[in-house]
Tab-separated table of C-alpha atoms and ligand atoms in Angstrom:
chain	number	residue	atom	x	y	z
O	538	MET	CA	80.910	-66.677	34.567
O	539	ILE	CA	83.532	-66.221	37.284
O	540	PRO	CA	83.958	-69.732	38.745
O	541	TYR	CA	84.134	-70.288	42.520
O	542	GLY	CA	87.413	-72.130	42.110
O	543	LYS	CA	89.907	-72.704	39.331
O	544	HIS	CA	93.239	-74.379	38.719
O	545	SER	CA	96.302	-72.317	38.027
O	546	ILE	CA	98.550	-73.868	35.382
O	547	SER	CA	101.648	-72.174	34.033
O	548	ARG	CA	104.260	-72.875	31.379
O	549	SER	CA	106.526	-74.828	33.742
O	550	ASP	CA	103.660	-77.201	34.631
O	551	ILE	CA	103.012	-77.867	30.949
O	552	GLU	CA	106.699	-78.428	30.310
O	553	ALA	CA	106.915	-80.900	33.204
O	554	VAL	CA	104.118	-82.968	31.656
O	555	ILE	CA	105.602	-82.793	28.148
O	556	ASP	CA	108.978	-83.861	29.525
O	557	THR	CA	107.372	-86.923	31.079
O	558	LEU	CA	105.526	-87.756	27.864
O	559	GLU	CA	108.745	-87.499	25.863
O	560	ASN	CA	111.325	-88.931	28.229
O	561	SER	CA	109.831	-91.132	30.940
O	562	PHE	CA	107.522	-93.973	31.730
O	563	LEU	CA	103.883	-92.875	31.585
O	564	THR	CA	103.084	-94.935	34.663
O	565	GLN	CA	105.119	-96.784	37.295
O	566	GLY	CA	108.173	-94.682	36.470
O	567	ASP	CA	110.092	-92.318	38.730
O	568	LYS	CA	107.697	-89.346	38.831
O	569	VAL	CA	105.263	-90.940	41.275
O	570	PRO	CA	107.949	-91.787	43.877
O	571	ALA	CA	109.416	-88.299	43.375
O	572	PHE	CA	106.003	-86.718	44.008
O	573	GLU	CA	105.476	-88.917	47.086
O	574	GLN	CA	108.910	-87.995	48.408
O	575	ALA	CA	108.325	-84.289	47.844
O	576	ILE	CA	104.958	-84.353	49.644
O	577	CYS	CA	106.543	-86.221	52.596
O	578	GLN	CA	109.228	-83.589	52.804
O	579	TYR	CA	106.774	-80.709	52.559
O	580	VAL	CA	104.344	-81.924	55.217
O	581	GLY	CA	106.896	-83.659	57.454
O	582	ALA	CA	105.476	-87.181	57.273
O	583	LYS	CA	107.513	-90.369	56.794
O	584	TYR	CA	105.582	-92.287	54.133
O	585	ALA	CA	103.311	-91.345	51.253
O	586	ASN	CA	101.192	-93.268	48.804
O	587	ALA	CA	99.967	-91.478	45.688
O	588	THR	CA	96.544	-92.522	44.371
O	589	ASN	CA	94.328	-91.602	41.442
O	590	SER	CA	92.033	-89.576	43.754
O	591	ALA	CA	91.553	-88.563	47.377
O	592	THR	CA	88.525	-90.847	47.409
O	593	SER	CA	90.779	-93.828	46.601
O	594	ALA	CA	93.217	-92.641	49.271
O	595	LEU	CA	90.402	-92.521	51.847
O	596	HIS	CA	89.342	-96.016	50.842
O	597	ILE	CA	92.796	-97.609	51.207
O	598	ALA	CA	93.307	-95.723	54.464
O	599	CYS	CA	90.117	-97.256	55.873
O	600	MET	CA	91.155	-100.686	54.577
O	601	GLY	CA	94.666	-100.306	55.945
O	602	LEU	CA	93.256	-99.438	59.357
O	603	GLY	CA	91.225	-102.639	59.256
O	604	LEU	CA	87.739	-101.175	58.860
O	605	THR	CA	85.221	-103.926	57.995
O	606	SER	CA	81.488	-104.557	57.874
O	607	GLU	CA	81.689	-105.448	61.580
O	608	ASP	CA	82.739	-101.879	62.394
O	609	ILE	CA	81.392	-98.379	62.776
O	610	GLY	CA	83.074	-95.282	61.290
O	611	TRP	CA	82.356	-91.651	62.121
O	612	THR	CA	82.754	-88.466	60.127
O	613	VAL	CA	81.008	-85.072	59.870
O	614	PRO	CA	77.907	-84.208	57.800
O	615	LEU	CA	79.501	-81.010	56.458
O	616	THR	CA	81.790	-82.593	53.884
O	617	PHE	CA	81.907	-84.042	50.416
O	618	ALA	CA	80.170	-87.433	50.340
O	619	ALA	CA	83.481	-89.238	49.680
O	620	SER	CA	84.550	-88.830	53.337
O	621	ALA	CA	81.642	-91.050	54.378
O	622	ASN	CA	81.500	-93.238	51.268
O	623	ALA	CA	85.047	-94.542	51.846
O	624	MET	CA	83.834	-96.228	55.035
O	625	ARG	CA	80.774	-97.624	53.257
O	626	TYR	CA	83.100	-99.205	50.635
O	627	CYS	CA	84.484	-101.266	53.538
O	628	GLY	CA	80.956	-102.210	54.529
O	629	ALA	CA	81.189	-100.260	57.784
O	630	GLU	CA	78.217	-98.536	59.370
O	631	VAL	CA	78.585	-94.752	59.098
O	632	ASP	CA	77.548	-92.282	61.761
O	633	PHE	CA	78.142	-88.544	62.067
O	634	VAL	CA	79.436	-86.089	64.633
O	635	ASP	CA	78.087	-82.564	64.194
O	636	ILE	CA	80.238	-79.510	63.491
O	637	ASP	CA	81.183	-76.376	65.354
O	638	LEU	CA	79.502	-73.389	63.660
O	639	ALA	CA	82.502	-71.123	64.251
O	640	THR	CA	84.990	-73.293	62.337
O	641	GLY	CA	82.883	-75.585	60.133
O	642	CYS	CA	84.972	-78.461	61.538
O	643	ILE	CA	84.025	-81.280	63.920
O	644	SER	CA	82.851	-80.054	67.332
O	645	VAL	CA	85.185	-81.356	70.025
O	646	GLN	CA	82.449	-81.016	72.623
O	647	LEU	CA	79.900	-82.979	70.579
O	648	LEU	CA	82.557	-85.610	69.871
O	649	ALA	CA	83.168	-85.986	73.616
O	650	GLU	CA	79.432	-86.330	74.270
O	651	LYS	CA	78.931	-88.846	71.473
O	652	LEU	CA	81.892	-90.935	72.670
O	653	GLU	CA	80.440	-91.048	76.158
O	654	LYS	CA	77.144	-92.356	74.799
O	655	ALA	CA	78.886	-94.819	72.477
O	656	VAL	CA	80.838	-96.305	75.379
O	657	LYS	CA	77.617	-96.986	77.258
O	658	LEU	CA	75.966	-98.542	74.208
O	659	ASN	CA	79.131	-100.459	73.311
O	660	ARG	CA	79.045	-98.841	69.859
O	661	LEU	CA	82.410	-97.129	69.615
O	662	PRO	CA	83.755	-96.425	66.116
O	663	LYS	CA	86.955	-98.021	64.837
O	664	VAL	CA	87.752	-95.042	62.621
O	665	LEU	CA	87.063	-91.312	62.806
O	666	ILE	CA	87.520	-89.212	59.651
O	667	VAL	CA	87.838	-85.529	60.475
O	668	VAL	CA	87.620	-82.895	57.735
O	669	HIS	CA	89.656	-79.689	57.711
O	670	TYR	CA	86.753	-77.690	56.294
O	671	SER	CA	87.630	-74.879	53.872
O	672	GLY	CA	91.322	-75.264	54.804
O	673	ILE	CA	90.957	-74.744	58.580
O	674	SER	CA	92.468	-77.509	60.693
O	675	CYS	CA	90.307	-79.352	63.190
O	676	ASP	CA	91.521	-79.197	66.780
O	677	MET	CA	93.653	-82.313	66.345
O	678	GLU	CA	95.275	-82.346	69.765
O	679	ALA	CA	91.922	-82.337	71.556
O	680	ILE	CA	90.470	-84.926	69.153
O	681	ALA	CA	93.436	-87.274	69.603
O	682	LYS	CA	93.161	-86.956	73.383
O	683	LEU	CA	89.491	-87.975	73.262
O	684	CYS	CA	90.074	-90.933	70.917
O	685	LEU	CA	93.212	-92.334	72.534
O	686	PRO	CA	91.538	-94.201	75.450
O	687	TYR	CA	89.392	-96.159	72.968
O	688	ASN	CA	92.101	-96.766	70.365
O	689	ILE	CA	89.996	-95.081	67.687
O	690	LYS	CA	91.996	-94.567	64.493
O	691	ILE	CA	92.026	-91.019	63.151
O	692	ILE	CA	92.116	-90.074	59.459
O	693	GLU	CA	92.529	-86.411	58.535
O	694	ASP	CA	90.654	-85.602	55.334
O	695	ALA	CA	92.828	-82.653	54.351
O	696	SER	CA	91.431	-82.435	50.809
O	697	HIS	CA	90.939	-78.696	51.483
O	698	ALA	CA	93.989	-78.084	53.534
O	699	ILE	CA	97.374	-78.737	51.928
O	700	GLY	CA	99.604	-75.793	52.831
O	701	GLY	CA	97.629	-74.892	55.972
O	702	MET	CA	98.977	-74.848	59.520
O	703	TYR	CA	97.841	-76.429	62.774
O	704	LYS	CA	99.493	-74.832	65.817
O	705	SER	CA	102.593	-73.828	63.836
O	706	ASN	CA	102.907	-77.257	62.206
O	707	ILE	CA	102.177	-77.928	58.561
O	708	ILE	CA	98.953	-79.926	58.178
O	709	GLY	CA	99.874	-83.512	57.263
O	710	ASN	CA	102.671	-84.307	59.725
O	711	CYS	CA	100.240	-86.776	61.367
O	712	GLN	CA	101.327	-85.856	64.884
O	713	TYR	CA	97.766	-86.449	66.110
O	714	SER	CA	96.443	-88.896	63.522
O	715	ASP	CA	97.128	-92.225	61.834
O	716	CYS	CA	97.175	-90.718	58.360
O	717	THR	CA	96.274	-87.630	56.336
O	718	ILE	CA	94.669	-87.451	52.898
O	719	PHE	CA	95.099	-84.800	50.215
O	720	SER	CA	93.186	-84.217	46.969
O	721	PHE	CA	94.698	-82.892	43.739
O	722	HIS	CA	91.422	-82.408	41.890
O	723	PRO	CA	91.652	-79.205	39.782
O	724	VAL	CA	89.402	-77.215	42.107
O	725	LYS	CA	91.684	-77.903	45.105
O	726	ILE	CA	94.791	-75.923	46.068
O	727	ILE	CA	97.278	-77.753	43.841
O	728	THR	CA	96.313	-80.181	41.107
O	729	SER	CA	97.549	-83.235	39.234
O	730	GLY	CA	94.438	-83.354	37.006
O	731	GLU	CA	92.922	-86.060	39.157
O	732	GLY	CA	94.886	-87.452	42.049
O	733	GLY	CA	95.274	-87.926	45.751
O	734	MET	CA	97.812	-88.858	48.386
O	735	VAL	CA	97.792	-90.464	51.796
O	736	VAL	CA	100.665	-89.760	54.191
O	737	THR	CA	101.467	-91.519	57.463
O	738	ASN	CA	104.294	-92.104	59.937
O	739	ASN	CA	103.286	-95.745	60.391
O	740	GLN	CA	105.376	-98.030	58.172
O	741	GLN	CA	103.088	-101.047	58.513
O	742	LEU	CA	100.033	-99.014	57.599
O	743	SER	CA	101.881	-97.522	54.644
O	744	GLU	CA	102.816	-100.981	53.322
O	745	LYS	CA	99.230	-102.185	53.620
O	746	MET	CA	97.923	-99.139	51.784
O	747	LYS	CA	100.487	-99.623	48.997
O	748	LEU	CA	99.330	-103.223	48.604
O	749	TYR	CA	95.640	-102.262	48.497
O	750	SER	CA	96.246	-99.541	45.899
O	751	SER	CA	98.015	-101.909	43.502
O	752	HIS	CA	95.793	-105.004	43.167
O	753	GLY	CA	97.080	-106.544	46.414
O	754	ILE	CA	99.993	-107.831	44.359
O	755	THR	CA	103.613	-108.115	45.544
O	756	LYS	CA	106.588	-108.817	43.304
O	757	ASN	CA	109.301	-111.314	44.111
O	758	SER	CA	112.909	-110.223	44.015
O	759	ALA	CA	114.598	-110.785	40.656
O	760	ASP	CA	117.073	-113.349	42.023
O	761	SER	CA	114.407	-115.843	43.058
O	762	ALA	CA	114.058	-119.154	41.188
O	763	GLU	CA	111.174	-117.733	39.159
O	764	PRO	CA	112.190	-114.123	38.512
O	765	TRP	CA	108.888	-113.261	36.793
O	766	LEU	CA	106.941	-114.221	39.888
O	767	TYR	CA	104.351	-111.920	41.352
O	768	GLN	CA	101.730	-112.882	43.853
O	769	GLN	CA	98.387	-111.540	44.828
O	770	GLU	CA	98.343	-111.538	48.604
O	771	THR	CA	94.960	-109.907	49.130
O	772	LEU	CA	92.135	-108.324	47.170
O	773	GLY	CA	93.277	-104.865	46.145
O	774	PHE	CA	92.420	-102.224	43.554
O	775	ASN	CA	94.149	-100.326	40.787
O	776	TYR	CA	94.239	-96.933	42.466
O	777	ARG	CA	97.634	-95.921	41.066
O	778	LEU	CA	98.453	-92.402	39.950
O	779	SER	CA	100.140	-92.154	36.542
O	780	ASP	CA	103.532	-90.500	36.072
O	781	ILE	CA	101.928	-87.919	33.778
O	782	HIS	CA	99.699	-86.817	36.651
O	783	ALA	CA	102.541	-87.003	39.159
O	784	ALA	CA	104.736	-84.767	36.973
O	785	LEU	CA	102.016	-82.121	37.039
O	786	GLY	CA	101.498	-82.544	40.792
O	787	LEU	CA	105.211	-82.255	41.479
O	788	SER	CA	105.477	-79.087	39.434
O	789	GLN	CA	102.415	-77.615	41.175
O	790	LEU	CA	103.827	-78.427	44.601
O	791	SER	CA	106.672	-75.987	43.997
O	792	LYS	CA	104.027	-73.244	43.780
O	793	LEU	CA	101.972	-74.292	46.795
O	794	ASP	CA	103.284	-71.646	49.189
O	795	SER	CA	102.702	-68.885	46.676
O	796	PHE	CA	99.181	-70.198	45.916
O	797	VAL	CA	98.250	-70.228	49.615
O	798	GLU	CA	99.666	-66.741	50.041
O	799	GLN	CA	97.631	-65.399	47.126
O	800	ARG	CA	94.494	-67.106	48.432
O	801	SER	CA	95.126	-65.670	51.865
O	802	LEU	CA	95.509	-62.117	50.500
O	803	LEU	CA	92.234	-62.422	48.578
O	804	ALA	CA	90.473	-63.870	51.622
O	805	ASN	CA	91.674	-61.032	53.831
O	806	LYS	CA	90.431	-58.528	51.297
O	807	TYR	CA	86.991	-60.183	51.286
O	808	LYS	CA	86.920	-60.046	55.097
O	809	GLU	CA	87.871	-56.393	55.138
O	810	LYS	CA	85.441	-55.296	52.415
O	811	LEU	CA	82.480	-57.376	53.606
O	812	SER	CA	82.867	-56.783	57.342
O	813	ALA	CA	80.018	-54.254	57.547
O	814	LEU	CA	77.519	-56.598	55.857
O	815	PRO	CA	75.210	-59.092	57.637
O	816	VAL	CA	77.583	-62.015	57.110
O	817	LYS	CA	79.791	-64.156	59.335
O	818	PHE	CA	83.186	-65.629	58.506
O	819	LEU	CA	84.729	-68.823	59.807
O	820	THR	CA	87.342	-68.378	62.512
O	821	PRO	CA	90.272	-70.808	62.698
O	822	PRO	CA	91.311	-71.996	66.175
O	823	LYS	CA	94.190	-70.113	67.777
O	824	ALA	CA	97.590	-70.449	66.080
O	825	CYS	CA	96.082	-72.160	63.023
O	826	GLN	CA	96.312	-70.884	59.466
O	827	SER	CA	93.785	-71.792	56.821
O	828	ALA	CA	95.000	-73.058	53.447
O	829	TRP	CA	91.988	-71.199	51.986
O	830	HIS	CA	90.597	-73.838	49.640
O	831	ILE	CA	87.266	-72.004	49.708
O	832	PHE	CA	85.978	-68.694	51.070
O	833	VAL	CA	82.668	-69.286	52.821
O	834	ILE	CA	80.318	-66.665	54.258
O	835	GLN	CA	77.247	-67.357	56.384
O	836	LEU	CA	74.273	-65.000	56.113
O	837	THR	CA	73.037	-63.746	59.476
O	838	ASN	CA	69.369	-63.161	60.414
O	839	GLU	CA	69.802	-59.479	59.508
O	840	SER	CA	70.399	-60.266	55.848
O	841	PRO	CA	67.793	-58.543	53.620
O	842	ILE	CA	68.004	-61.368	51.081
O	843	ASN	CA	67.767	-65.108	51.620
O	844	ARG	CA	70.444	-67.548	50.564
O	845	VAL	CA	68.589	-68.936	47.528
O	846	ASP	CA	67.914	-65.483	46.091
O	847	LEU	CA	71.452	-64.341	46.798
O	848	TYR	CA	72.810	-67.406	44.975
O	849	LYS	CA	70.536	-66.737	41.980
O	850	GLU	CA	71.297	-63.003	41.843
O	851	LEU	CA	75.057	-63.629	41.948
O	852	HIS	CA	74.768	-66.206	39.161
O	853	ASN	CA	72.642	-63.778	37.128
O	854	HIS	CA	75.514	-61.323	37.389
O	855	GLY	CA	78.136	-63.839	36.265
O	856	ILE	CA	79.416	-64.684	39.743
O	857	GLY	CA	79.659	-68.457	40.064
O	858	CYS	CA	79.213	-68.892	43.789
O	859	GLN	CA	78.649	-72.370	45.247
O	860	VAL	CA	77.296	-74.075	48.343
O	861	HIS	CA	79.581	-76.358	50.420
O	862	TYR	CA	77.996	-78.700	51.346
O	863	ILE	CA	74.589	-80.273	51.218
O	864	PRO	CA	74.938	-82.269	54.463
O	865	VAL	CA	75.935	-85.856	53.643
O	866	HIS	CA	73.028	-87.292	55.648
O	867	TRP	CA	70.550	-85.395	53.418
O	868	HIS	CA	71.466	-87.398	50.318
O	869	PRO	CA	68.908	-90.039	49.323
O	870	TYR	CA	71.507	-92.795	49.726
O	871	TYR	CA	72.151	-91.873	53.370
O	872	GLN	CA	68.453	-91.267	53.961
O	873	SER	CA	67.891	-94.835	52.770
O	874	LEU	CA	70.283	-95.932	55.531
O	875	GLY	CA	67.949	-94.366	58.092
O	876	PHE	CA	69.255	-90.816	58.627
O	877	LYS	CA	66.733	-88.018	59.087
O	878	GLN	CA	67.231	-84.504	57.680
O	879	GLU	CA	66.608	-82.843	61.023
O	880	GLN	CA	69.552	-84.638	62.629
O	881	TYR	CA	72.817	-82.691	63.151
O	882	THR	CA	71.345	-79.215	63.597
O	883	ASN	CA	74.629	-77.304	63.359
O	884	SER	CA	75.438	-78.760	59.939
O	885	ASN	CA	71.897	-78.057	58.782
O	886	THR	CA	71.987	-74.456	60.042
O	887	PHE	CA	75.373	-73.952	58.431
O	888	TYR	CA	74.160	-75.402	55.147
O	889	GLN	CA	71.118	-73.143	55.056
O	890	ARG	CA	73.193	-69.979	55.580
O	891	CYS	CA	76.423	-70.626	53.715
O	892	ILE	CA	77.622	-69.523	50.338
O	893	THR	CA	81.093	-69.948	48.799
O	894	LEU	CA	82.574	-66.949	46.992
O	895	PRO	CA	85.084	-67.181	44.126
O	896	LEU	CA	88.640	-67.683	45.390
O	897	TYR	CA	91.711	-68.760	43.432
O	898	PRO	CA	95.113	-67.348	42.495
O	899	GLY	CA	94.641	-64.915	39.641
O	900	LEU	CA	91.045	-63.993	40.530
O	901	GLU	CA	90.646	-60.661	38.753
O	902	ASN	CA	87.145	-59.476	39.499
O	903	GLN	CA	87.150	-59.385	43.276
O	904	ASN	CA	86.080	-55.723	43.400
O	905	LEU	CA	83.103	-56.483	41.202
O	906	ILE	CA	82.084	-59.386	43.461
O	907	VAL	CA	82.407	-57.218	46.566
O	908	GLU	CA	80.346	-54.422	44.978
O	909	LYS	CA	77.576	-56.792	43.933
O	910	LEU	CA	77.445	-58.375	47.394
O	911	SER	CA	77.306	-54.965	49.035
O	912	GLN	CA	74.353	-53.995	46.861
O	913	LEU	CA	72.483	-57.241	47.511
O	914	LEU	CA	73.141	-57.324	51.249
O	915	THR	CA	72.224	-53.718	52.150
C	832	PLP	C1	87.364	-83.099	47.025
C	832	PLP	C2	87.153	-83.827	48.275
C	832	PLP	C3	87.274	-85.222	48.370
C	832	PLP	C4	87.472	-86.105	47.170
C	832	PLP	O1	88.563	-85.747	46.416
C	832	PLP	P1	88.812	-86.479	44.989
C	832	PLP	O2	90.278	-86.271	44.770
C	832	PLP	O3	87.968	-85.759	44.002
C	832	PLP	O4	88.457	-87.909	45.133
C	832	PLP	C5	87.129	-85.817	49.607
C	832	PLP	N1	86.872	-85.095	50.710
C	832	PLP	C6	86.728	-83.760	50.657
C	832	PLP	C7	86.457	-83.013	51.915
C	832	PLP	C8	86.848	-83.085	49.444
C	832	PLP	O5	86.666	-81.766	49.386
């Protein structure tokens, strides 16, 4: 089976991990700070906090921004459940803003409309988590402009988007947000096995997030009267990344540009070869470049085969396509919170038409995938 996504590990990655196993601390050594530093430098942000997953990073970001059970948090339905769950961990009420069908990202117009209503009802969110779907950046400038008057904190869930560009800036510089989150799960663009990172330009926020990701414990300086002293200031978690994982992440980071380039070449080839078929592609906003985490097509009404049958036929022929995503509000847990399936029509329409084709550096059978799709869609 050709998978829809796959990590790309080479000899130098393996050697980086072995070197850490043989010569360094396995955790709380120098590889984690080195990885954090390197990510800061790459994306152009001031502070970084490595975590054991992007989900953990989302959680400490929400905590750091002060989200509580008194608050409301917004995100989009077309995402992995973790984007919404992080706000639920804080006890906050979750609500959704629908997407724009052309980009798969949050609709700026629907955000504006929802904000207007929320003002009237006095139900403004404290936090908005936007998701750079498939690697395409949301329109951050417009989103920040809308949120600014209400002091709504903005988190970029860039789990799909490390290495992508927003208006000629690398995604993650946080010019229009409070912080940005990356995932290093093996199916994402670069991997540390499991792992995540949150970057920000806000020193206070960064310090809070560091505290929350390490038990809420601070250490006293060694020259104090009780040099062994450490104190728990608040209730935190153990969300630390290990140095073994960080060594892999650091090594992978050096290949990020080449990975994105290879993904981009494959994506362009898909677009070219599939352009005559009854499918639509996502279009990034002007001057933005996708990081190409996933290649998603949407079937149009002219398609001779429905999405379920297409999925099954591709799987029968060894092509491991996927569907991203079942809208978050469709899950039984969110249904139990009162959401109805028919809400958020754009996300629902998108979900019913979309299919994710295999895309990763080193994908060998692209011609075969294109041929099969051409047969099934004509
Ligand atoms: C993968 C993903 C996450 C969670 O990442 P983990 O590192 O597996 O916790 C969160 N949000 C989105 C949009 C993702 O794709």
